[in-house]
Amino acid sequence: MTIRGNTRLIAHIGYPTHTFKAPMVFNPYFEHAGIDAVVVPMGCQAAPYPAFLKAVFSLTNIVGALITMPHKVATVALLDDTSAAVKIAGSCNAVRRAADGRLQGDLFDGEGFVRGIRRKGFKVEGARALVVGTGGVGAAIAASLAHADVGSLTLFDVNAESATRLGERLHHHYPQLRVSTGSNDPAGHDLVVNATPLGMKDGDPLPVDVARLAPETFVGEVVMKDEMTAFLKQAAARGCRYQVGTDMLFEQIPAYLEFFGLPSTTPEELRALAKISY
Amino acid sequence: MTIRGNTRLIAHIGYPTHTFKAPMVFNPYFEHAGIDAVVVPMGCQAAPYPAFLKAVFSLTNIVGALITMPHKVATVALLDDTSAAVKIAGSCNAVRRAADGRLQGDLFDGEGFVRGIRRKGFKVEGARALVVGTGGVGAAIAASLAHADVGSLTLFDVNAESATRLGERLHHHYPQLRVSTGSNDPAGHDLVVNATPLGMKDGDPLPVDVARLAPETFVGEVVMKDEMTAFLKQAAARGCRYQVGTDMLFEQIPAYLEFFGLPSTTPEELRALAKISY
């Protein structure tokens, strides 16, 4: 990769930066595809972030920004336009500047999840979905499922109020959607998503009672620590189709590329080119 | 070059960016030497520049900034500490953040010039020097010659007031230095520097009367359009030793590396690795 004067920038903003993976995913693709752009890690703490976000979008060669911890929530209030996914999840991980100078934000975790299960043959429209865990990533997945015309959503979180509030925000944006909260029973669902951190540590309990998972149920995972978490292994053993955590990651990259107006590609090519392994 | 989360940034700030060369000089060296840092072009216009400079130095992985047109003069007023070269030339092309958070500025055009002629065997200490052209680069060279204990300085510019004012600033910082202005006669000088743009265009007049150049005089050039400008060709034909314009460029890179606290190298290695040719 040769960086030249006119190379366009995607600012990858967060702190700490040592866990950033986007540079090793986007940049090898840009080099391979001859796209004169580069993702640059910019370590920024909370206090200077509002001023930095504004300043970095004053650059003439900025394409957009990837926003990560701890700024995904704070970003929402700094933008001119936000997508429904941002409003529902209350967080934002992608920012661009429109031609008129307005800062626009979107959130692609959930979009990546939905693209992935669709490409694996799961029909989202009308499906009965259970999302366990209504923190940032769970809310993003719920919002994207709603946007993709899921039939009903069951939301569960150990913090019951979190699930209730997410249900209210979903209802506000998608009044026709059936939303219920309070149970993590996977029975009767076409799609069951683990959006909790359970599976990050050895010995974690499972997010749902897998004995009540039907073999026809499609199972999705957000934990990326292992390709096959204990939850996925047990679901697969019951005959369930499934999606692993890193699929959500690679499926969302094309959505970012489209958002930034850059030539896009497949998750498979991105994964093959990436200078990281999972 | 693989950019990772902890890769350190050198912001190359100016506008327009298409003429930027530093990324193609620094980055191949960083890759070759295994230094996890990258020079990133950041196109910034005058109005947002003060806020952007402050904001970019709030980043946790910033090493420093290379400042170019149109910000080299405006930068001076934005810093906490400036070198004598910055104060004399009234411009700044390198900024770093000290451990206590203070922004420090320096100017390395003149330093590069002086390092180059020294490495070619020219003894600066006590020498009688003529600098023709007292704009930004001429002032920088004059300041660095003064810092390097040149014996006397003759300054000439078609704008006589510019030469006079530079002489006053030099006298303020180096009261022992003999400074005179008003003549571009090269006779009687050990060092003659063209710091004007003459030589950029075919048919430009020569900056001095080469018929009055002694063969013992060392001649320096800042114009980079051709390796051997008409001025250098005629001086060489008279037997003068000389330094070409791009030598000043590559000689100053080690000074930047030292300023930023990065491992340094020789101008020869930098030139061999650079992804640009002159």
mmCIF file of C-alpha atoms in Angstrom, chain A residues 1-7 9 15 17-18 20 23-24 27 38-45 48 51-52 55-56 58-61 275, chain B residues 1-7 9 15 17-18 20 23-24 27 38-45 48 51-52 55-56 58-61 275:
data_model
loop_
_atom_site.group_PDB
_atom_site.id
_atom_site.type_symbol
_atom_site.label_atom_id
_atom_site.label_comp_id
_atom_site.label_asym_id
_atom_site.label_seq_id
_atom_site.Cartn_x
_atom_site.Cartn_y
_atom_site.Cartn_z
ATOM 1 C CA MET A 1 0.000 0.000 0.000
ATOM 2 C CA THR A 2 1.438 3.349 -1.031
ATOM 3 C CA ILE A 3 -0.034 6.380 0.697
ATOM 4 C CA ARG A 4 0.099 9.451 -1.516
ATOM 5 C CA GLY A 5 -0.929 13.066 -1.093
ATOM 6 C CA ASN A 6 -4.431 12.497 -2.383
ATOM 7 C CA THR A 7 -5.068 9.223 -0.569
ATOM 8 C CA LEU A 9 -8.837 8.739 4.801
ATOM 9 C CA TYR A 15 -9.558 4.234 22.701
ATOM 10 C CA THR A 17 -6.519 1.309 19.877
ATOM 11 C CA HIS A 18 -4.610 -1.955 20.337
ATOM 12 C CA PHE A 20 -8.615 -2.265 16.448
ATOM 13 C CA PRO A 23 -7.203 -1.399 9.452
ATOM 14 C CA MET A 24 -6.162 -5.023 8.846
ATOM 15 C CA ASN A 27 -6.539 -1.763 3.980
ATOM 16 C CA VAL A 38 -6.638 4.026 3.969
ATOM 17 C CA VAL A 39 -8.141 3.281 7.353
ATOM 18 C CA VAL A 40 -6.076 5.080 10.004
ATOM 19 C CA PRO A 41 -6.326 4.330 13.737
ATOM 20 C CA MET A 42 -6.885 7.501 15.758
ATOM 21 C CA GLY A 43 -6.718 6.976 19.492
ATOM 22 C CA CYS A 44 -9.061 9.488 21.097
ATOM 23 C CA GLN A 45 -10.288 9.621 24.666
ATOM 24 C CA PRO A 48 -11.381 15.592 23.358
ATOM 25 C CA ALA A 51 -13.945 18.501 19.113
ATOM 26 C CA PHE A 52 -11.853 15.892 17.324
ATOM 27 C CA ALA A 55 -12.204 18.717 13.280
ATOM 28 C CA VAL A 56 -11.443 15.501 11.420
ATOM 29 C CA SER A 58 -13.027 19.447 8.204
ATOM 30 C CA LEU A 59 -10.320 17.570 6.267
ATOM 31 C CA THR A 60 -10.568 17.705 2.493
ATOM 32 C CA ASN A 61 -9.571 14.053 2.024
ATOM 33 C CA LYS A 275 -4.295 -9.572 7.672
ATOM 34 C CA MET B 1 3.191 -1.663 5.336
ATOM 35 C CA THR B 2 0.550 -3.011 7.706
ATOM 36 C CA ILE B 3 -1.308 -0.413 9.736
ATOM 37 C CA ARG B 4 -2.456 -1.796 13.073
ATOM 38 C CA GLY B 5 -4.385 -0.393 15.996
ATOM 39 C CA ASN B 6 -1.305 0.891 17.778
ATOM 40 C CA THR B 7 0.441 2.290 14.705
ATOM 41 C CA LEU B 9 0.679 8.703 13.310
ATOM 42 C CA TYR B 15 -3.761 21.978 1.245
ATOM 43 C CA THR B 17 -2.439 17.554 -0.840
ATOM 44 C CA HIS B 18 -1.632 16.279 -4.320
ATOM 45 C CA PHE B 20 2.701 15.971 -0.819
ATOM 46 C CA PRO B 23 4.354 9.935 2.723
ATOM 47 C CA MET B 24 6.380 8.401 -0.120
ATOM 48 C CA ASN B 27 6.587 5.388 4.915
ATOM 49 C CA VAL B 38 2.827 6.101 9.253
ATOM 50 C CA VAL B 39 2.744 9.544 7.650
ATOM 51 C CA VAL B 40 -0.872 10.339 6.750
ATOM 52 C CA PRO B 41 -1.857 13.206 4.422
ATOM 53 C CA MET B 42 -4.495 15.422 5.987
ATOM 54 C CA GLY B 43 -5.893 18.031 3.654
ATOM 55 C CA CYS B 44 -6.821 21.054 5.745
ATOM 56 C CA GLN B 45 -7.733 24.534 4.581
ATOM 57 C CA PRO B 48 -10.439 24.974 10.163
ATOM 58 C CA ALA B 51 -8.925 23.830 15.591
ATOM 59 C CA PHE B 52 -7.702 20.823 13.635
ATOM 60 C CA ALA B 55 -7.569 18.368 17.924
ATOM 61 C CA VAL B 56 -5.091 16.111 16.136
ATOM 62 C CA SER B 58 -5.324 15.210 21.382
ATOM 63 C CA LEU B 59 -4.893 11.773 19.780
ATOM 64 C CA THR B 60 -3.161 9.159 21.888
ATOM 65 C CA ASN B 61 -1.152 7.724 18.974
ATOM 66 C CA LYS B 275 8.784 5.796 -3.749
#
